[in-house]
Amino acid sequence: MTAKRIDVLSDTHGRLSREVLDQLDGCDLIVHAGDITSEEDFATLGALAPLRLCLGNNDWSGEYGPDVTRMVRFEYEGLHFSVTHYREKLTGDRFDVGVFGHTHVPVCEHQANGSLLMNPGSPTFPRSAAGPTMGRIFVEDGRVTSAEIIKLGDGQEERRGWGHGFFFGW
């Protein structure tokens, strides 16, 4: 089995920069933890790779189809994912990878129970010193092999690669 790359977004609020789209190139799955706020961006992301999206507090039910709800659970490459906009909604839920958004502040934590908890931050409206960010997870053989927060440019349309992220490996 070969490694799969999952790119993680949240709180894009109707703005997908060229840099974000370049970063997504070649990913196997896109996970978005809500506040996409754009049916056009939903279509754009879905054309790049399979997309799993939950609703955020600025998204409305029905805009993105019946599979997009406030809590999205799915299995991918042998791992159980739970995706929701609010971190507190992940409490008590059994998952291997939990993804949330809303705060616009990146988090990448390996939990004591072996699960990964990630908030990719926001590529458009960051609320931390890290600036604009997104997440990247590699999985293989039913396990997370690495997870990182990718620091994006400061509004400039330059492309930044692996050397500009924060790496959390297992």
Coordinates of N, CA and C in Angstrom, one line a residue:
M1 N 0.8 -1.2 0.0 CA 0.0 0.0 0.0 C 0.9 1.2 0.0
T2 N 0.5 2.3 -0.7 CA 1.3 3.5 -0.8 C 0.7 4.5 0.1
A3 N 1.5 5.5 0.6 CA 1.1 6.5 1.4 C 0.1 7.4 0.7
K4 N -0.9 7.9 1.4 CA -1.9 8.8 0.9 C -1.7 10.1 1.6
R5 N -1.9 11.2 0.8 CA -1.8 12.6 1.4 C -3.1 13.2 1.5
I6 N -3.4 13.6 2.7 CA -4.7 14.3 3.0 C -4.4 15.8 3.4
D7 N -4.9 16.7 2.6 CA -4.7 18.1 2.9 C -6.0 18.6 3.6
V8 N -5.7 19.4 4.7 CA -6.8 19.8 5.6 C -6.9 21.3 5.6
L9 N -8.2 21.8 5.4 CA -8.5 23.2 5.4 C -9.6 23.5 6.4
S10 N -9.7 24.7 6.8 CA -10.9 25.2 7.5 C -10.9 26.7 7.4
D11 N -12.1 27.3 7.6 CA -12.3 28.7 7.6 C -11.7 29.4 6.5
T12 N -12.0 29.0 5.2 CA -11.6 29.6 4.0 C -12.5 30.8 3.7
H13 N -13.7 30.8 4.2 CA -14.6 32.0 4.0 C -14.7 32.5 2.6
G14 N -14.8 31.6 1.6 CA -15.0 32.1 0.3 C -13.8 32.6 -0.4
R15 N -12.6 32.3 0.1 CA -11.4 32.8 -0.5 C -10.3 31.7 -0.6
L16 N -10.1 31.2 -1.8 CA -9.1 30.2 -2.1 C -8.0 30.9 -2.9
S17 N -6.9 31.1 -2.3 CA -5.7 31.7 -2.9 C -5.1 30.8 -3.9
R18 N -4.3 31.3 -4.8 CA -3.6 30.5 -5.8 C -2.6 29.6 -5.0
E19 N -2.0 30.2 -3.9 CA -1.1 29.4 -3.1 C -1.7 28.2 -2.5
V20 N -2.9 28.3 -2.0 CA -3.6 27.2 -1.4 C -3.9 26.2 -2.5
L21 N -4.4 26.6 -3.6 CA -4.7 25.7 -4.7 C -3.4 25.0 -5.1
D22 N -2.3 25.7 -5.2 CA -1.0 25.0 -5.6 C -0.6 24.0 -4.5
Q23 N -0.8 24.3 -3.2 CA -0.5 23.3 -2.2 C -1.4 22.1 -2.3
L24 N -2.6 22.2 -2.7 CA -3.5 21.1 -2.8 C -3.2 20.2 -4.0
D25 N -2.4 20.6 -4.9 CA -2.1 19.9 -6.1 C -1.5 18.5 -5.7
G26 N -2.1 17.4 -6.2 CA -1.5 16.1 -5.9 C -2.0 15.4 -4.7
C27 N -2.9 16.1 -3.9 CA -3.4 15.4 -2.7 C -4.4 14.3 -3.1
D28 N -4.6 13.4 -2.2 CA -5.5 12.3 -2.4 C -6.9 12.5 -1.8
L29 N -6.9 13.4 -0.8 CA -8.2 13.7 -0.2 C -8.1 15.1 0.4
I30 N -9.2 15.9 0.3 CA -9.2 17.2 1.0 C -10.3 17.1 2.1
V31 N -9.9 17.5 3.3 CA -10.9 17.6 4.4 C -11.0 19.0 4.8
H32 N -12.2 19.5 4.9 CA -12.5 20.9 5.2 C -13.4 20.9 6.4
A33 N -12.9 21.6 7.5 CA -13.7 21.7 8.7 C -14.6 22.8 8.9
G34 N -15.2 23.3 7.8 CA -16.3 24.2 7.9 C -15.9 25.7 7.6
D35 N -17.0 26.5 7.4 CA -16.9 27.9 7.0 C -16.2 28.0 5.7
I36 N -16.6 27.2 4.7 CA -16.2 27.3 3.3 C -16.9 28.5 2.7
T37 N -18.2 28.7 3.0 CA -19.1 29.8 2.7 C -19.1 30.1 1.2
S38 N -18.9 29.1 0.3 CA -18.9 29.4 -1.1 C -19.2 28.1 -1.9
E39 N -20.3 28.1 -2.6 CA -20.6 26.9 -3.4 C -19.6 26.8 -4.5
E40 N -19.0 27.9 -5.0 CA -18.0 27.8 -6.0 C -16.7 27.2 -5.5
D41 N -16.3 27.5 -4.3 CA -15.1 26.9 -3.7 C -15.4 25.4 -3.4
F42 N -16.6 25.1 -3.0 CA -16.9 23.7 -2.8 C -16.7 22.9 -4.1
A43 N -17.2 23.5 -5.3 CA -17.0 22.8 -6.6 C -15.5 22.8 -7.0
T44 N -14.8 23.8 -6.7 CA -13.4 23.9 -7.0 C -12.6 22.8 -6.3
L45 N -12.8 22.7 -5.0 CA -12.1 21.7 -4.2 C -12.5 20.3 -4.6
G46 N -13.7 20.1 -4.8 CA -14.2 18.8 -5.2 C -13.7 18.3 -6.6
A47 N -13.3 19.3 -7.4 CA -12.7 18.9 -8.7 C -11.2 18.6 -8.6
L48 N -10.6 19.0 -7.5 CA -9.2 18.7 -7.3 C -8.9 17.3 -6.7
A49 N -9.8 16.9 -5.8 CA -9.7 15.6 -5.1 C -11.0 15.3 -4.4
P50 N -11.2 14.1 -4.0 CA -12.4 13.8 -3.2 C -12.4 14.8 -2.0
L51 N -13.6 15.3 -1.6 CA -13.7 16.3 -0.6 C -14.7 15.8 0.5
R52 N -14.2 16.0 1.7 CA -15.1 15.7 2.9 C -15.2 17.0 3.6
L53 N -16.4 17.5 3.8 CA -16.7 18.9 4.3 C -17.7 18.8 5.4
C54 N -17.5 19.5 6.5 CA -18.6 19.7 7.5 C -19.1 21.1 7.4
L55 N -20.3 21.4 8.0 CA -20.8 22.7 8.0 C -20.2 23.5 9.2
G56 N -19.8 24.7 8.9 CA -19.4 25.6 10.0 C -20.5 26.6 10.4
N57 N -20.3 27.5 11.3 CA -21.3 28.4 11.8 C -21.7 29.4 10.7
N58 N -20.9 29.6 9.6 CA -21.3 30.5 8.5 C -21.7 29.7 7.3
D59 N -21.9 28.4 7.4 CA -22.4 27.6 6.3 C -23.9 27.2 6.5
W60 N -24.6 27.0 5.5 CA -26.0 26.7 5.7 C -26.4 25.3 5.1
S61 N -27.2 24.6 5.8 CA -27.5 23.3 5.5 C -28.2 23.3 4.1
G62 N -27.9 22.3 3.3 CA -28.5 22.2 2.0 C -27.6 22.8 0.8
E63 N -26.8 23.7 1.1 CA -26.0 24.4 0.1 C -25.0 23.4 -0.6
Y64 N -24.6 22.4 0.1 CA -23.5 21.6 -0.4 C -23.9 20.1 -0.5
G65 N -25.2 19.8 -0.4 CA -25.7 18.5 -0.5 C -26.0 17.8 0.8
P66 N -26.7 16.7 0.8 CA -27.1 16.0 2.0 C -26.0 15.4 2.8
D67 N -24.8 15.1 2.2 CA -23.7 14.5 2.9 C -22.9 15.4 3.8
V68 N -23.2 16.7 3.6 CA -22.4 17.8 4.3 C -23.3 18.2 5.5
T69 N -22.9 17.8 6.7 CA -23.7 18.1 7.9 C -22.7 18.7 8.9
R70 N -23.2 18.9 10.1 CA -22.4 19.6 11.2 C -21.3 18.6 11.7
M71 N -21.5 17.3 11.6 CA -20.5 16.3 12.0 C -20.4 15.3 10.9
V72 N -19.2 15.2 10.4 CA -19.0 14.2 9.3 C -18.1 13.1 9.8
R73 N -18.5 11.9 9.7 CA -17.7 10.7 10.1 C -17.5 9.9 8.8
F74 N -16.3 9.4 8.7 CA -16.0 8.5 7.5 C -14.8 7.7 7.8
E75 N -14.6 6.7 7.0 CA -13.4 5.8 7.1 C -12.6 6.1 5.8
Y76 N -11.3 6.2 6.0 CA -10.4 6.4 4.8 C -9.1 5.7 5.1
E77 N -8.7 4.8 4.2 CA -7.5 4.1 4.4 C -7.4 3.4 5.7
G78 N -8.5 2.8 6.2 CA -8.5 2.1 7.5 C -8.5 2.9 8.7
L79 N -8.7 4.2 8.6 CA -8.7 5.1 9.7 C -10.1 5.8 9.8
H80 N -10.6 6.0 11.1 CA -11.9 6.6 11.3 C -11.7 8.1 11.6
F81 N -12.3 8.9 10.8 CA -12.2 10.4 10.8 C -13.5 10.9 11.4
S82 N -13.4 12.0 12.2 CA -14.5 12.8 12.7 C -14.2 14.2 12.4
V83 N -15.1 14.9 11.6 CA -14.8 16.3 11.2 C -16.0 17.1 11.7
T84 N -15.7 18.2 12.4 CA -16.7 19.1 12.9 C -16.1 20.5 13.0
H85 N -16.9 21.5 13.1 CA -16.3 22.8 13.2 C -15.8 23.2 14.6
Y86 N -16.5 22.6 15.6 CA -16.2 22.9 17.0 C -15.5 21.8 17.7
R87 N -14.3 22.1 18.3 CA -13.5 21.1 19.0 C -14.3 20.3 20.0
E88 N -15.1 21.0 20.8 CA -15.9 20.4 21.9 C -16.9 19.3 21.4
K89 N -17.2 19.3 20.1 CA -18.1 18.3 19.5 C -17.4 17.0 19.3
L90 N -16.1 17.0 19.5 CA -15.3 15.7 19.3 C -15.2 15.0 20.6
T91 N -15.6 15.6 21.7 CA -15.5 14.9 23.0 C -16.3 13.6 23.0
G92 N -15.7 12.5 23.5 CA -16.4 11.3 23.6 C -16.5 10.5 22.3
D93 N -16.2 11.1 21.2 CA -16.3 10.5 19.9 C -15.1 9.6 19.6
R94 N -15.3 8.4 19.1 CA -14.2 7.5 18.8 C -13.7 7.8 17.4
F95 N -12.4 8.2 17.3 CA -11.8 8.5 16.0 C -10.3 8.3 16.1
D96 N -9.8 8.0 14.9 CA -8.3 8.0 14.8 C -7.8 9.4 14.4
V97 N -8.6 10.1 13.6 CA -8.2 11.5 13.3 C -9.4 12.4 13.5
G98 N -9.3 13.4 14.4 CA -10.3 14.3 14.6 C -9.9 15.7 14.1
V99 N -10.8 16.3 13.2 CA -10.4 17.6 12.6 C -11.5 18.6 13.0
F100 N -11.1 19.8 13.4 CA -12.0 20.8 13.7 C -11.5 22.2 13.2
G101 N -12.3 23.2 13.3 CA -11.9 24.5 12.9 C -12.3 25.6 13.8
H102 N -13.0 26.6 13.3 CA -13.6 27.7 14.0 C -12.7 28.7 14.6
T103 N -11.6 28.3 15.3 CA -10.8 29.3 16.1 C -9.8 30.0 15.1
H104 N -9.5 29.5 14.0 CA -8.6 30.0 13.0 C -7.1 29.9 13.6
V105 N -7.0 29.1 14.6 CA -5.7 28.9 15.2 C -5.2 27.4 15.0
P106 N -4.1 27.2 14.4 CA -3.6 25.8 14.1 C -3.3 25.0 15.4
V107 N -3.7 23.7 15.3 CA -3.4 22.7 16.4 C -3.1 21.4 15.7
C108 N -2.0 20.8 16.1 CA -1.7 19.4 15.6 C -1.2 18.7 16.8
E109 N -2.0 17.8 17.4 CA -1.7 17.1 18.7 C -1.9 15.6 18.5
H110 N -0.9 14.9 19.0 CA -1.0 13.4 19.1 C -1.5 13.2 20.5
Q111 N -2.7 12.6 20.6 CA -3.4 12.3 21.9 C -2.9 11.1 22.5
A112 N -3.0 11.0 23.8 CA -2.6 9.8 24.6 C -3.2 8.5 24.1
N113 N -4.4 8.6 23.6 CA -5.1 7.4 23.1 C -4.6 7.0 21.7
G114 N -3.7 7.7 21.2 CA -3.1 7.4 19.8 C -3.8 8.1 18.7
S115 N -4.8 8.9 19.0 CA -5.5 9.6 17.9 C -4.8 10.9 17.6
L116 N -5.0 11.5 16.4 CA -4.5 12.8 16.0 C -5.7 13.8 16.1
L117 N -5.4 14.9 16.6 CA -6.3 16.0 16.7 C -5.7 17.2 15.9
M118 N -6.5 17.7 14.9 CA -5.9 18.8 14.1 C -7.0 19.9 13.8
N119 N -6.5 21.1 14.0 CA -7.2 22.3 13.5 C -6.2 22.9 12.5
P120 N -6.5 23.0 11.2 CA -5.5 23.5 10.3 C -5.3 25.0 10.3
G121 N -6.1 25.7 11.2 CA -6.0 27.2 11.2 C -6.8 27.7 10.0
S122 N -6.5 28.9 9.5 CA -7.1 29.5 8.4 C -6.1 30.0 7.4
P123 N -6.3 29.7 6.1 CA -5.4 30.3 5.1 C -5.7 31.7 4.8
T124 N -6.9 32.2 5.2 CA -7.4 33.5 4.8 C -7.5 34.5 5.9
F125 N -7.9 34.1 7.1 CA -8.2 35.0 8.2 C -7.5 34.4 9.4
P126 N -6.2 34.3 9.5 CA -5.5 33.7 10.6 C -5.7 34.5 11.9
R127 N -5.6 33.8 13.0 CA -5.8 34.4 14.3 C -4.6 34.0 15.3
S128 N -3.5 33.7 14.7 CA -2.3 33.3 15.5 C -1.0 33.9 14.9
A129 N 0.0 33.8 15.6 CA 1.3 34.3 15.1 C 1.8 33.5 13.9
A130 N 1.3 32.3 13.8 CA 1.7 31.4 12.7 C 1.3 32.0 11.3
G131 N 0.3 32.9 11.3 CA -0.2 33.4 10.1 C -1.1 32.4 9.3
P132 N -1.2 32.6 8.0 CA -2.1 31.7 7.2 C -1.5 30.3 7.2
T133 N -2.4 29.3 7.5 CA -2.0 27.9 7.6 C -3.0 27.0 7.0
M134 N -2.5 25.7 6.8 CA -3.4 24.6 6.4 C -2.7 23.4 7.0
G135 N -3.3 22.2 7.0 CA -2.8 21.0 7.5 C -2.5 20.0 6.4
R136 N -1.6 19.1 6.7 CA -1.2 18.0 5.8 C -1.0 16.7 6.7
I137 N -1.6 15.6 6.3 CA -1.5 14.4 7.0 C -1.1 13.3 5.9
F138 N -0.2 12.4 6.3 CA 0.1 11.3 5.5 C -0.3 10.0 6.3
V139 N -1.0 9.1 5.6 CA -1.5 7.9 6.2 C -1.0 6.7 5.3
E140 N -0.7 5.6 5.9 CA -0.3 4.4 5.2 C -0.6 3.2 6.1
D141 N -1.1 2.1 5.5 CA -1.3 0.9 6.2 C -2.2 1.1 7.5
G142 N -3.2 1.9 7.4 CA -4.1 2.1 8.5 C -3.6 2.9 9.7
R143 N -2.5 3.7 9.4 CA -2.0 4.6 10.5 C -1.5 5.9 10.0
V144 N -1.5 6.9 10.8 CA -1.0 8.2 10.5 C 0.5 8.1 10.6
T145 N 1.2 8.4 9.5 CA 2.7 8.4 9.5 C 3.3 9.7 9.7
S146 N 2.6 10.8 9.4 CA 3.1 12.2 9.7 C 1.9 13.1 9.6
A147 N 2.0 14.2 10.4 CA 1.0 15.3 10.3 C 1.7 16.6 10.6
E148 N 1.3 17.6 9.9 CA 2.0 18.9 10.0 C 1.1 20.1 9.7
I149 N 1.4 21.2 10.2 CA 0.8 22.5 9.9 C 1.7 23.1 8.9
I150 N 1.1 23.5 7.7 CA 1.9 24.2 6.7 C 1.7 25.7 6.8
K151 N 2.7 26.4 7.0 CA 2.7 27.9 7.0 C 2.6 28.4 5.6
L152 N 1.6 29.2 5.3 CA 1.5 29.7 3.9 C 2.1 31.1 3.9
G153 N 2.1 31.7 2.8 CA 2.7 33.1 2.6 C 1.8 34.1 3.4
D154 N 2.3 35.3 3.5 CA 1.7 36.3 4.2 C 0.8 37.2 3.3
G155 N 0.1 36.5 2.4 CA -0.7 37.2 1.5 C -0.1 37.4 0.1
Q156 N 1.2 37.1 0.0 CA 2.0 37.2 -1.2 C 1.6 35.9 -2.0
E157 N 1.7 35.9 -3.2 CA 1.3 34.7 -4.0 C 2.6 33.9 -4.3
E158 N 3.4 33.6 -3.3 CA 4.6 32.8 -3.5 C 4.2 31.4 -3.0
R159 N 4.9 30.4 -3.6 CA 4.7 29.0 -3.2 C 5.7 28.6 -2.2
R160 N 5.2 28.0 -1.1 CA 6.1 27.5 -0.1 C 5.9 26.1 0.1
G161 N 7.0 25.3 0.3 CA 6.9 23.9 0.4 C 7.1 23.3 1.8
W162 N 7.6 22.1 1.8 CA 7.7 21.4 3.1 C 8.5 22.0 4.1
G163 N 9.5 22.7 3.7 CA 10.5 23.3 4.7 C 9.9 24.4 5.5
H164 N 8.7 24.8 5.2 CA 8.1 26.0 5.9 C 7.0 25.6 6.8
G165 N 6.8 24.3 7.1 CA 5.8 23.8 8.0 C 6.3 23.4 9.4
F166 N 5.4 23.1 10.2 CA 5.8 22.5 11.5 C 5.5 21.0 11.5
F167 N 6.5 20.2 11.7 CA 6.4 18.8 11.5 C 6.1 18.1 12.8
F168 N 5.1 17.2 12.8 CA 4.8 16.3 13.9 C 4.8 14.9 13.4
G169 N 5.9 14.2 13.6 CA 6.0 12.8 13.1 C 5.8 11.8 14.2
W170 N 5.5 10.6 13.8 CA 5.3 9.5 14.7 C 6.3 8.4 14.4

